[in-house]
Amino acid sequence: MKSAWAKRALVVAAAAALAATALAACGSSSSKSGSRELTFFVAIQPGGTIEEVSKRCSEESNGKYTITPEFLPTDASQQREQLVRRLGAEDSSIDIVGMDVIWTGEFANAGWVEEWTGAEKKAATENVFPNVIETASFEGKLYAAPFNTNTQLLWYRKDLVKKPPETWDQMIEQAEGLKEAGTIQVQASRYEGFMVWANALIESAGTQILSGPEEVALKQGPTEEALAVMGKLANSNAAPPSLSTSDEDSARLGFEAGESAFMTNYTFAYASAQAEAPDIGKVMGFARFPEVVAGTPSKPPLGGFNLAVSAFSENKDVAFEAATCLADKDSQKTAVELDGLPPSRSDLYTDKVVTEAYPGFAELVKESIEASGPRPTTPAYQDVSLAVQRSLHPPDKIDPEDTESIFDELKENVEKAVKREGLL
Amino acid sequence: MDQRTNRDYALWTIAIALVVIFALIPVLWLISISLKPPEALTDQRFIPSEVSFDNYKSLFEGGIDESPFIKPLINSIGIALITTAISIVLASFCAYAIARLEFPGKRLILAGALAIAMFPPISTVGPLFDMWRALGLYDTWLGLIIPYLTFSLPLAIYVLVAFFREIPWELEQAAQVDGATPFQAFTKVIVPLAAPGVFTAAILVFIFCWNDFLFAISLTSSDASRTVPAALAFFTGESSFTAPTGSIAAAAVVVTVPIIVFVLIFQRRIVAGLTAGAVKG
Amino acid sequence: MKSERTRSERKLAWMLCAPAVLAMLLVTAYPIVYAVILSLQDVDLRFPDEGGFVGLSNYSAVLTSSLWWTDLFNTVFIMFISVAIELVLGMAIALVMYRAIFGRGVVRTSVLIPYGIITVVAAFAWQFAFSPETGFVNNLPLIADDMDWFGGRFSSFAVIILAEVWKTTPFMALLLLAGLVTIDSQLYEAARVDGATAWQRFTRITLPLMKPAILVALLFRTLDAFRVFDTIFIMTRGALDTESVSILGYNQLISRLNLGLGSAVSVLIFLCVFLIAFVFVRGFGAKVQEGRPGG
């Protein structure tokens, strides 16, 4: 009886094993003979960079994988909304993620993105600016391959201003003294761009908002100096009429319309002026982001995107390979060529594509990135950003002569935010 | 029978002109923005100094597959029409029952419908996303039609109940006494009286679906089902920092045309019921 | 005999209502219950390992925050003023749509266009128009050239309310028009014969007979006005104390991913709206749910 049973069991088991192998072969034939499909969730770039690099990397894999871009909305916070909804639901349909530099702490802490180690880590960080590597790291570990970075320069009208100002105070003075176009364009609407400005001022003054994922720095002296600059500009005649609702686009529009002689904005501003307002573009000068304290080198803002592998991807091994290709030297060159995005690799700044995209200021961009002051890395970044916005906006409420009470408010709100307390 | 004096015409012309101007100035402003070339965007003029159709061309270039706009437009029209049709049918049945029949739970349904209309949709999006992914309804027409039904039904039901309540139902019986069959009584007497409410509700539901952004952006991921308001979020300017002001304005103008058509057809029906005159005498 | 009729009537009624009820519950039952449960917990999507049941502490965090009360005031302020204006304006426009002696099609269609324009685009168009650098409003006579509409709290409110009124007056006008249409014109004839003035005809005949339409319009418009989001978000992002409770909820739920706090804000918004609806139904005697005795 027993042996008959055993025999039958064996036959069934064998048949099952055979069937399973056959099914498995059917199901994963793509992994053996066909190519694996990787989805790449990233924002659209108008010049077509994403499609181009995806195509190139898919081809170079010799059939191992195909990268399919899945586009996200143009606005960064909407991108995050879409990504977070899926990652929070542990969606396995995402393989590679285009991560804004400010999401690293959040995504890494939540366990949504994979750590980069070993050879891949080396390839991803080869020749990359140290500051940029920091933006892709959390608690000492690398969580993404740096793709493009971004920084702000001071743009000014060469025909109205002989020598560009070195400090914010000088700039305000110069602007107020001009007969026409006597305003300074920044980004001060109540959104992330305002946090970029505030952070750059605070860092340039010599302190930081956070000194660790949960520790608030904000040394009083330097912070108050940064706040004074903000308040001074907002209350001066150099403030454009709609300062408190200005963003990158309205800033460049104001500059291109000839209303402002000064503007702090990202590198796109140059190409935009050449195309939209060539008369202004001809007399557009560039300089480093102004200092807060005379003599202390400024720390320009740092932005950009890094490529991460989703923790819920079913093709992690291949995804790392693909992401490495997507972030490599050639891809970064394509990004500069087609969309004017500054590369995260410092060795590219002498390359022709970069010097053509940034005629005359490629070196300045490199210098700015090297000296930049990144925004804090913390899982509670959104809370901190909201807290800073709420404390400091609108900037004309800051009294440049008496910044103590606003400093107290800022510090208190950031301390609560880092602990994720309260309503924001 | 009143005499239409010149004064009457003049006064009415002024009244009509005021209403139309109030309604259309921002629309004209949108058209103006859409016709301005990028360099002239900040010229602060209401009427553009030079006119360029580039924004409109860019909406349609690439044909049905590549254009950022054509498929979303088709999705919007299809989803809105289907939702409106189903919503009106379901709401009519329910409103008829509530307005005409006695049954327990009438108040409950009305209160429940109101409660659903009152709950902030943003809290429902997260769980809905999870549900739809599990059921395979994500990024489908049905995946949008269902929540649109849910959130348009309360308004449709309330509007229809309010109007059905006003219908003199006795007329149906009176017509039958006069020799009409129940079907004839219903269609010749009741339906024309119900028409204003039904067409009003239809317009409101259609516009609700047309305008929705929250569900459209959260429950879709491709042109398979993305509607126009969500598609606008994917428009880009020349760089990722440049707002696509002109093309968004152009898209908004084009997208209003179906609305105009829909409303033109239906607005007449709202008053048609009265003039059909079955009620009088 | 009668109870049998009643039972079949009930059965018919439930059969007629079932599809609609099902459609409404299917989508919202789980999310609403889930949201309430979340509001009683400390849940942050970014910290999946932390959190747990915390009872009402999310609610107390919200209700003890001055931010909530400021935003509540903002919301009620905008709601109250815009709905009041919309009611009066809507009534006027409905009369024009109904009684115009020519061009009715044109009027009715153009009136509905604002309601059909995509909300975010309309808000953006208004913002663009009022912005000192790009808009035409500051070029109009009587308005300062560099007036920063969005630089002050109440000037921002003015533009926000203007945009809201423009966008949704058609909703009111449409419902009021449909209400006007159902009034028997013979009543007016009789009243005119009796010597009533136009104003008397309006207040004694039109308004009372339009009560159901007015109430439905007011109820739904108020509920929607309370949840204003897009217009404010696009124009000021809630800066300068123009933030509404919906923006507050969005900040907690989506920006901070603090599902517990965000859900608590949502539930509180729901309760406020419920209160408003309650006031309407009781206070104004909205007898919408009472049907006539069945024919």
PDB file of C-alpha atoms in Angstrom, chain C residues 53-295:
ATOM      1  CA  PHE C  53      -3.513  54.275  17.966  1.00  0.00           C
ATOM      2  CA  VAL C  54      -3.550  57.693  19.558  1.00  0.00           C
ATOM      3  CA  GLY C  55      -7.218  58.332  20.070  1.00  0.00           C
ATOM      4  CA  LEU C  56      -8.244  61.942  19.696  1.00  0.00           C
ATOM      5  CA  SER C  57      -4.805  63.508  19.993  1.00  0.00           C
ATOM      6  CA  ASN C  58      -4.699  64.369  16.277  1.00  0.00           C
ATOM      7  CA  TYR C  59      -7.964  66.237  16.695  1.00  0.00           C
ATOM      8  CA  SER C  60      -6.709  68.109  19.723  1.00  0.00           C
ATOM      9  CA  ALA C  61      -3.506  68.984  17.845  1.00  0.00           C
ATOM     10  CA  VAL C  62      -5.605  70.505  15.086  1.00  0.00           C
ATOM     11  CA  LEU C  63      -8.155  72.254  17.268  1.00  0.00           C
ATOM     12  CA  THR C  64      -5.562  73.808  19.556  1.00  0.00           C
ATOM     13  CA  SER C  65      -3.584  75.192  16.646  1.00  0.00           C
ATOM     14  CA  SER C  66      -4.203  78.827  15.815  1.00  0.00           C
ATOM     15  CA  LEU C  67      -3.487  77.905  12.202  1.00  0.00           C
ATOM     16  CA  TRP C  68      -6.685  75.870  12.013  1.00  0.00           C
ATOM     17  CA  TRP C  69      -8.811  78.691  13.371  1.00  0.00           C
ATOM     18  CA  THR C  70      -7.250  81.303  11.088  1.00  0.00           C
ATOM     19  CA  ASP C  71      -7.828  79.087   8.081  1.00  0.00           C
ATOM     20  CA  LEU C  72     -11.365  78.378   9.228  1.00  0.00           C
ATOM     21  CA  PHE C  73     -12.054  82.083   9.417  1.00  0.00           C
ATOM     22  CA  ASN C  74     -10.558  82.604   5.951  1.00  0.00           C
ATOM     23  CA  THR C  75     -12.677  79.830   4.517  1.00  0.00           C
ATOM     24  CA  VAL C  76     -15.914  81.012   6.098  1.00  0.00           C
ATOM     25  CA  PHE C  77     -15.183  84.588   5.056  1.00  0.00           C
ATOM     26  CA  ILE C  78     -14.622  83.692   1.437  1.00  0.00           C
ATOM     27  CA  MET C  79     -17.556  81.296   1.425  1.00  0.00           C
ATOM     28  CA  PHE C  80     -19.990  83.738   2.955  1.00  0.00           C
ATOM     29  CA  ILE C  81     -19.185  86.674   0.731  1.00  0.00           C
ATOM     30  CA  SER C  82     -18.883  84.745  -2.513  1.00  0.00           C
ATOM     31  CA  VAL C  83     -22.120  82.793  -1.975  1.00  0.00           C
ATOM     32  CA  ALA C  84     -24.034  85.935  -1.058  1.00  0.00           C
ATOM     33  CA  ILE C  85     -22.833  87.725  -4.178  1.00  0.00           C
ATOM     34  CA  GLU C  86     -23.491  84.668  -6.297  1.00  0.00           C
ATOM     35  CA  LEU C  87     -27.064  84.382  -5.072  1.00  0.00           C
ATOM     36  CA  VAL C  88     -27.965  87.947  -5.927  1.00  0.00           C
ATOM     37  CA  LEU C  89     -26.030  87.973  -9.182  1.00  0.00           C
ATOM     38  CA  GLY C  90     -27.289  84.514 -10.093  1.00  0.00           C
ATOM     39  CA  MET C  91     -30.876  85.595  -9.575  1.00  0.00           C
ATOM     40  CA  ALA C  92     -30.396  88.649 -11.751  1.00  0.00           C
ATOM     41  CA  ILE C  93     -28.738  86.628 -14.486  1.00  0.00           C
ATOM     42  CA  ALA C  94     -31.418  83.943 -14.289  1.00  0.00           C
ATOM     43  CA  LEU C  95     -34.072  86.587 -14.850  1.00  0.00           C
ATOM     44  CA  VAL C  96     -32.206  87.917 -17.855  1.00  0.00           C
ATOM     45  CA  MET C  97     -31.795  84.405 -19.222  1.00  0.00           C
ATOM     46  CA  TYR C  98     -35.475  83.753 -18.788  1.00  0.00           C
ATOM     47  CA  ARG C  99     -37.107  86.962 -19.795  1.00  0.00           C
ATOM     48  CA  ALA C 100     -34.777  88.367 -22.397  1.00  0.00           C
ATOM     49  CA  ILE C 101     -36.792  89.408 -25.392  1.00  0.00           C
ATOM     50  CA  PHE C 102     -34.054  88.434 -27.809  1.00  0.00           C
ATOM     51  CA  GLY C 103     -30.726  86.654 -27.875  1.00  0.00           C
ATOM     52  CA  ARG C 104     -31.686  84.107 -25.239  1.00  0.00           C
ATOM     53  CA  GLY C 105     -29.524  81.362 -26.716  1.00  0.00           C
ATOM     54  CA  VAL C 106     -26.498  83.618 -26.740  1.00  0.00           C
ATOM     55  CA  VAL C 107     -27.032  84.755 -23.165  1.00  0.00           C
ATOM     56  CA  ARG C 108     -27.647  81.298 -21.773  1.00  0.00           C
ATOM     57  CA  THR C 109     -24.672  79.760 -23.513  1.00  0.00           C
ATOM     58  CA  SER C 110     -22.217  82.528 -22.680  1.00  0.00           C
ATOM     59  CA  VAL C 111     -23.333  82.538 -19.060  1.00  0.00           C
ATOM     60  CA  LEU C 112     -22.475  78.875 -18.703  1.00  0.00           C
ATOM     61  CA  ILE C 113     -19.032  79.142 -20.266  1.00  0.00           C
ATOM     62  CA  PRO C 114     -17.283  80.321 -17.071  1.00  0.00           C
ATOM     63  CA  TYR C 115     -18.571  77.249 -15.288  1.00  0.00           C
ATOM     64  CA  GLY C 116     -17.169  75.046 -18.020  1.00  0.00           C
ATOM     65  CA  ILE C 117     -13.651  76.469 -18.061  1.00  0.00           C
ATOM     66  CA  ILE C 118     -11.153  74.243 -16.303  1.00  0.00           C
ATOM     67  CA  THR C 119     -10.851  75.570 -12.759  1.00  0.00           C
ATOM     68  CA  VAL C 120      -7.077  75.723 -12.498  1.00  0.00           C
ATOM     69  CA  VAL C 121      -6.781  77.470 -15.843  1.00  0.00           C
ATOM     70  CA  ALA C 122      -9.430  80.035 -14.901  1.00  0.00           C
ATOM     71  CA  ALA C 123      -7.660  80.755 -11.610  1.00  0.00           C
ATOM     72  CA  PHE C 124      -4.435  81.107 -13.493  1.00  0.00           C
ATOM     73  CA  ALA C 125      -5.978  83.494 -16.010  1.00  0.00           C
ATOM     74  CA  TRP C 126      -7.232  85.726 -13.198  1.00  0.00           C
ATOM     75  CA  GLN C 127      -3.869  85.638 -11.476  1.00  0.00           C
ATOM     76  CA  PHE C 128      -2.127  86.505 -14.716  1.00  0.00           C
ATOM     77  CA  ALA C 129      -4.539  89.390 -15.260  1.00  0.00           C
ATOM     78  CA  PHE C 130      -4.024  90.874 -11.798  1.00  0.00           C
ATOM     79  CA  SER C 131      -0.287  90.381 -11.619  1.00  0.00           C
ATOM     80  CA  PRO C 132       1.456  93.753 -11.925  1.00  0.00           C
ATOM     81  CA  GLU C 133       4.015  92.572 -14.437  1.00  0.00           C
ATOM     82  CA  THR C 134       1.939  90.567 -16.839  1.00  0.00           C
ATOM     83  CA  GLY C 135      -1.652  91.628 -16.457  1.00  0.00           C
ATOM     84  CA  PHE C 136      -3.905  94.291 -17.872  1.00  0.00           C
ATOM     85  CA  VAL C 137      -5.822  95.159 -14.704  1.00  0.00           C
ATOM     86  CA  ASN C 138      -3.250  97.588 -13.423  1.00  0.00           C
ATOM     87  CA  ASN C 139      -3.408  99.429 -16.702  1.00  0.00           C
ATOM     88  CA  LEU C 140      -7.080 100.204 -16.206  1.00  0.00           C
ATOM     89  CA  PRO C 141      -7.985 103.731 -15.158  1.00  0.00           C
ATOM     90  CA  LEU C 142      -8.445 104.330 -11.421  1.00  0.00           C
ATOM     91  CA  ILE C 143      -6.031 101.525 -10.514  1.00  0.00           C
ATOM     92  CA  ALA C 144      -2.442 102.146  -9.445  1.00  0.00           C
ATOM     93  CA  ASP C 145       0.140 100.873 -11.896  1.00  0.00           C
ATOM     94  CA  ASP C 146       2.109  98.910  -9.376  1.00  0.00           C
ATOM     95  CA  MET C 147      -0.713  97.784  -7.149  1.00  0.00           C
ATOM     96  CA  ASP C 148       0.362  94.421  -5.805  1.00  0.00           C
ATOM     97  CA  TRP C 149      -2.966  92.643  -5.533  1.00  0.00           C
ATOM     98  CA  PHE C 150      -1.384  89.541  -4.093  1.00  0.00           C
ATOM     99  CA  GLY C 151       0.777  91.432  -1.660  1.00  0.00           C
ATOM    100  CA  GLY C 152      -1.976  92.165   0.810  1.00  0.00           C
ATOM    101  CA  ARG C 153      -4.393  89.914   2.613  1.00  0.00           C
ATOM    102  CA  PHE C 154      -7.657  91.606   1.753  1.00  0.00           C
ATOM    103  CA  SER C 155      -6.727  92.597  -1.766  1.00  0.00           C
ATOM    104  CA  SER C 156      -5.883  88.939  -2.313  1.00  0.00           C
ATOM    105  CA  PHE C 157      -9.261  87.980  -0.875  1.00  0.00           C
ATOM    106  CA  ALA C 158     -10.887  90.392  -3.294  1.00  0.00           C
ATOM    107  CA  VAL C 159      -9.310  88.739  -6.330  1.00  0.00           C
ATOM    108  CA  ILE C 160      -9.978  85.249  -4.975  1.00  0.00           C
ATOM    109  CA  ILE C 161     -13.633  86.054  -4.350  1.00  0.00           C
ATOM    110  CA  LEU C 162     -13.954  87.689  -7.756  1.00  0.00           C
ATOM    111  CA  ALA C 163     -12.559  84.585  -9.438  1.00  0.00           C
ATOM    112  CA  GLU C 164     -14.806  82.278  -7.411  1.00  0.00           C
ATOM    113  CA  VAL C 165     -17.912  84.357  -8.085  1.00  0.00           C
ATOM    114  CA  TRP C 166     -17.186  84.524 -11.802  1.00  0.00           C
ATOM    115  CA  LYS C 167     -16.626  80.803 -12.011  1.00  0.00           C
ATOM    116  CA  THR C 168     -19.644  79.544 -10.110  1.00  0.00           C
ATOM    117  CA  THR C 169     -22.395  82.140 -10.498  1.00  0.00           C
ATOM    118  CA  PRO C 170     -23.490  80.186 -13.602  1.00  0.00           C
ATOM    119  CA  PHE C 171     -24.191  77.206 -11.354  1.00  0.00           C
ATOM    120  CA  MET C 172     -26.594  79.307  -9.305  1.00  0.00           C
ATOM    121  CA  ALA C 173     -28.044  80.989 -12.370  1.00  0.00           C
ATOM    122  CA  LEU C 174     -28.728  77.667 -14.051  1.00  0.00           C
ATOM    123  CA  LEU C 175     -30.526  76.175 -11.077  1.00  0.00           C
ATOM    124  CA  LEU C 176     -32.482  79.366 -10.513  1.00  0.00           C
ATOM    125  CA  LEU C 177     -33.428  79.501 -14.191  1.00  0.00           C
ATOM    126  CA  ALA C 178     -34.765  75.982 -14.065  1.00  0.00           C
ATOM    127  CA  GLY C 179     -36.709  77.006 -10.991  1.00  0.00           C
ATOM    128  CA  LEU C 180     -38.130  80.063 -12.759  1.00  0.00           C
ATOM    129  CA  VAL C 181     -39.231  77.977 -15.698  1.00  0.00           C
ATOM    130  CA  THR C 182     -41.509  75.827 -13.598  1.00  0.00           C
ATOM    131  CA  ILE C 183     -43.594  78.746 -12.377  1.00  0.00           C
ATOM    132  CA  ASP C 184     -46.928  78.944 -14.045  1.00  0.00           C
ATOM    133  CA  SER C 185     -47.132  82.240 -15.910  1.00  0.00           C
ATOM    134  CA  GLN C 186     -50.858  82.397 -15.334  1.00  0.00           C
ATOM    135  CA  LEU C 187     -50.106  83.289 -11.738  1.00  0.00           C
ATOM    136  CA  TYR C 188     -48.332  86.402 -12.958  1.00  0.00           C
ATOM    137  CA  GLU C 189     -51.252  87.292 -15.211  1.00  0.00           C
ATOM    138  CA  ALA C 190     -53.651  87.002 -12.348  1.00  0.00           C
ATOM    139  CA  ALA C 191     -51.454  89.092 -10.119  1.00  0.00           C
ATOM    140  CA  ARG C 192     -51.034  91.768 -12.750  1.00  0.00           C
ATOM    141  CA  VAL C 193     -54.791  91.938 -13.184  1.00  0.00           C
ATOM    142  CA  ASP C 194     -55.029  92.414  -9.431  1.00  0.00           C
ATOM    143  CA  GLY C 195     -52.688  95.398  -9.707  1.00  0.00           C
ATOM    144  CA  ALA C 196     -49.496  93.974  -8.227  1.00  0.00           C
ATOM    145  CA  THR C 197     -46.231  95.769  -9.099  1.00  0.00           C
ATOM    146  CA  ALA C 198     -43.266  93.977 -10.620  1.00  0.00           C
ATOM    147  CA  TRP C 199     -41.472  93.957  -7.273  1.00  0.00           C
ATOM    148  CA  GLN C 200     -44.551  92.567  -5.528  1.00  0.00           C
ATOM    149  CA  ARG C 201     -44.884  89.887  -8.173  1.00  0.00           C
ATOM    150  CA  PHE C 202     -41.253  88.997  -7.641  1.00  0.00           C
ATOM    151  CA  THR C 203     -41.360  88.791  -3.876  1.00  0.00           C
ATOM    152  CA  ARG C 204     -44.808  87.281  -3.485  1.00  0.00           C
ATOM    153  CA  ILE C 205     -44.879  84.826  -6.366  1.00  0.00           C
ATOM    154  CA  THR C 206     -41.433  84.178  -7.810  1.00  0.00           C
ATOM    155  CA  LEU C 207     -39.332  83.857  -4.680  1.00  0.00           C
ATOM    156  CA  PRO C 208     -41.638  81.605  -2.682  1.00  0.00           C
ATOM    157  CA  LEU C 209     -42.254  79.299  -5.629  1.00  0.00           C
ATOM    158  CA  MET C 210     -38.551  79.115  -6.305  1.00  0.00           C
ATOM    159  CA  LYS C 211     -37.720  78.124  -2.781  1.00  0.00           C
ATOM    160  CA  PRO C 212     -36.764  74.514  -3.555  1.00  0.00           C
ATOM    161  CA  ALA C 213     -34.471  75.563  -6.388  1.00  0.00           C
ATOM    162  CA  ILE C 214     -32.897  78.334  -4.311  1.00  0.00           C
ATOM    163  CA  LEU C 215     -32.288  75.986  -1.430  1.00  0.00           C
ATOM    164  CA  VAL C 216     -30.670  73.264  -3.495  1.00  0.00           C
ATOM    165  CA  ALA C 217     -28.506  75.851  -5.229  1.00  0.00           C
ATOM    166  CA  LEU C 218     -27.489  77.487  -1.961  1.00  0.00           C
ATOM    167  CA  LEU C 219     -26.850  74.214  -0.188  1.00  0.00           C
ATOM    168  CA  PHE C 220     -24.563  72.710  -2.784  1.00  0.00           C
ATOM    169  CA  ARG C 221     -22.855  75.957  -3.615  1.00  0.00           C
ATOM    170  CA  THR C 222     -22.077  76.589   0.047  1.00  0.00           C
ATOM    171  CA  LEU C 223     -20.735  73.078   0.526  1.00  0.00           C
ATOM    172  CA  ASP C 224     -18.448  73.533  -2.436  1.00  0.00           C
ATOM    173  CA  ALA C 225     -17.422  77.044  -1.446  1.00  0.00           C
ATOM    174  CA  PHE C 226     -16.303  75.774   1.921  1.00  0.00           C
ATOM    175  CA  ARG C 227     -13.861  73.452   0.210  1.00  0.00           C
ATOM    176  CA  VAL C 228     -12.241  76.080  -1.980  1.00  0.00           C
ATOM    177  CA  PHE C 229      -8.736  74.984  -2.939  1.00  0.00           C
ATOM    178  CA  ASP C 230      -7.592  75.524  -6.518  1.00  0.00           C
ATOM    179  CA  THR C 231      -8.244  79.244  -6.767  1.00  0.00           C
ATOM    180  CA  ILE C 232      -6.376  80.091  -3.582  1.00  0.00           C
ATOM    181  CA  PHE C 233      -3.564  77.625  -4.257  1.00  0.00           C
ATOM    182  CA  ILE C 234      -2.862  79.062  -7.682  1.00  0.00           C
ATOM    183  CA  MET C 235      -3.109  82.711  -6.690  1.00  0.00           C
ATOM    184  CA  THR C 236      -1.312  82.923  -3.380  1.00  0.00           C
ATOM    185  CA  ARG C 237      -0.661  79.352  -2.236  1.00  0.00           C
ATOM    186  CA  GLY C 238      -2.358  80.394   0.938  1.00  0.00           C
ATOM    187  CA  ALA C 239       0.251  83.008   1.775  1.00  0.00           C
ATOM    188  CA  LEU C 240      -0.572  86.134   3.766  1.00  0.00           C
ATOM    189  CA  ASP C 241      -3.213  84.322   5.771  1.00  0.00           C
ATOM    190  CA  THR C 242      -5.421  83.537   2.826  1.00  0.00           C
ATOM    191  CA  GLU C 243      -5.049  79.814   3.357  1.00  0.00           C
ATOM    192  CA  SER C 244      -8.210  77.721   3.410  1.00  0.00           C
ATOM    193  CA  VAL C 245      -8.838  74.589   5.438  1.00  0.00           C
ATOM    194  CA  SER C 246      -8.552  72.455   2.314  1.00  0.00           C
ATOM    195  CA  ILE C 247      -5.038  73.723   1.675  1.00  0.00           C
ATOM    196  CA  LEU C 248      -4.235  72.966   5.297  1.00  0.00           C
ATOM    197  CA  GLY C 249      -5.503  69.428   4.832  1.00  0.00           C
ATOM    198  CA  TYR C 250      -3.500  69.050   1.635  1.00  0.00           C
ATOM    199  CA  ASN C 251      -0.315  70.207   3.384  1.00  0.00           C
ATOM    200  CA  GLN C 252      -0.663  67.603   6.098  1.00  0.00           C
ATOM    201  CA  LEU C 253      -1.918  64.741   3.962  1.00  0.00           C
ATOM    202  CA  ILE C 254       0.139  65.093   0.799  1.00  0.00           C
ATOM    203  CA  SER C 255       3.143  67.275   1.567  1.00  0.00           C
ATOM    204  CA  ARG C 256       3.922  65.889   4.969  1.00  0.00           C
ATOM    205  CA  LEU C 257       2.356  62.482   4.379  1.00  0.00           C
ATOM    206  CA  ASN C 258       1.099  62.686   7.937  1.00  0.00           C
ATOM    207  CA  LEU C 259      -2.005  60.619   7.228  1.00  0.00           C
ATOM    208  CA  GLY C 260      -3.196  60.795  10.808  1.00  0.00           C
ATOM    209  CA  LEU C 261      -3.220  64.585  11.052  1.00  0.00           C
ATOM    210  CA  GLY C 262      -4.397  65.000   7.461  1.00  0.00           C
ATOM    211  CA  SER C 263      -7.325  62.645   7.953  1.00  0.00           C
ATOM    212  CA  ALA C 264      -8.245  64.462  11.148  1.00  0.00           C
ATOM    213  CA  VAL C 265      -8.360  67.728   9.205  1.00  0.00           C
ATOM    214  CA  SER C 266     -10.518  66.058   6.543  1.00  0.00           C
ATOM    215  CA  VAL C 267     -12.945  64.719   9.118  1.00  0.00           C
ATOM    216  CA  LEU C 268     -13.135  68.131  10.765  1.00  0.00           C
ATOM    217  CA  ILE C 269     -13.841  69.748   7.386  1.00  0.00           C
ATOM    218  CA  PHE C 270     -16.580  67.189   6.887  1.00  0.00           C
ATOM    219  CA  LEU C 271     -18.084  68.000  10.284  1.00  0.00           C
ATOM    220  CA  CYS C 272     -18.045  71.720   9.545  1.00  0.00           C
ATOM    221  CA  VAL C 273     -19.751  71.191   6.221  1.00  0.00           C
ATOM    222  CA  PHE C 274     -22.242  68.895   7.932  1.00  0.00           C
ATOM    223  CA  LEU C 275     -23.006  71.658  10.391  1.00  0.00           C
ATOM    224  CA  ILE C 276     -23.655  74.076   7.551  1.00  0.00           C
ATOM    225  CA  ALA C 277     -25.956  71.592   5.822  1.00  0.00           C
ATOM    226  CA  PHE C 278     -27.767  71.004   9.098  1.00  0.00           C
ATOM    227  CA  VAL C 279     -28.330  74.725   9.552  1.00  0.00           C
ATOM    228  CA  PHE C 280     -29.700  74.946   6.042  1.00  0.00           C
ATOM    229  CA  VAL C 281     -32.028  72.017   6.290  1.00  0.00           C
ATOM    230  CA  ARG C 282     -33.369  72.941   9.691  1.00  0.00           C
ATOM    231  CA  GLY C 283     -33.054  76.680   9.700  1.00  0.00           C
ATOM    232  CA  PHE C 284     -34.415  77.413   6.260  1.00  0.00           C
ATOM    233  CA  GLY C 285     -36.923  74.637   6.406  1.00  0.00           C
ATOM    234  CA  ALA C 286     -35.666  72.903   3.330  1.00  0.00           C
ATOM    235  CA  LYS C 287     -38.409  70.428   2.710  1.00  0.00           C
ATOM    236  CA  VAL C 288     -36.597  68.837  -0.156  1.00  0.00           C
ATOM    237  CA  GLN C 289     -37.065  65.334   1.100  1.00  0.00           C
ATOM    238  CA  GLU C 290     -40.786  65.441   1.579  1.00  0.00           C
ATOM    239  CA  GLY C 291     -42.532  64.375  -1.557  1.00  0.00           C
ATOM    240  CA  ARG C 292     -46.147  64.981  -2.279  1.00  0.00           C
ATOM    241  CA  PRO C 293     -48.525  62.167  -1.430  1.00  0.00           C
ATOM    242  CA  GLY C 294     -48.061  59.783  -4.317  1.00  0.00           C
ATOM    243  CA  GLY C 295     -50.413  60.363  -7.206  1.00  0.00           C
TER     244      GLY C 295
END
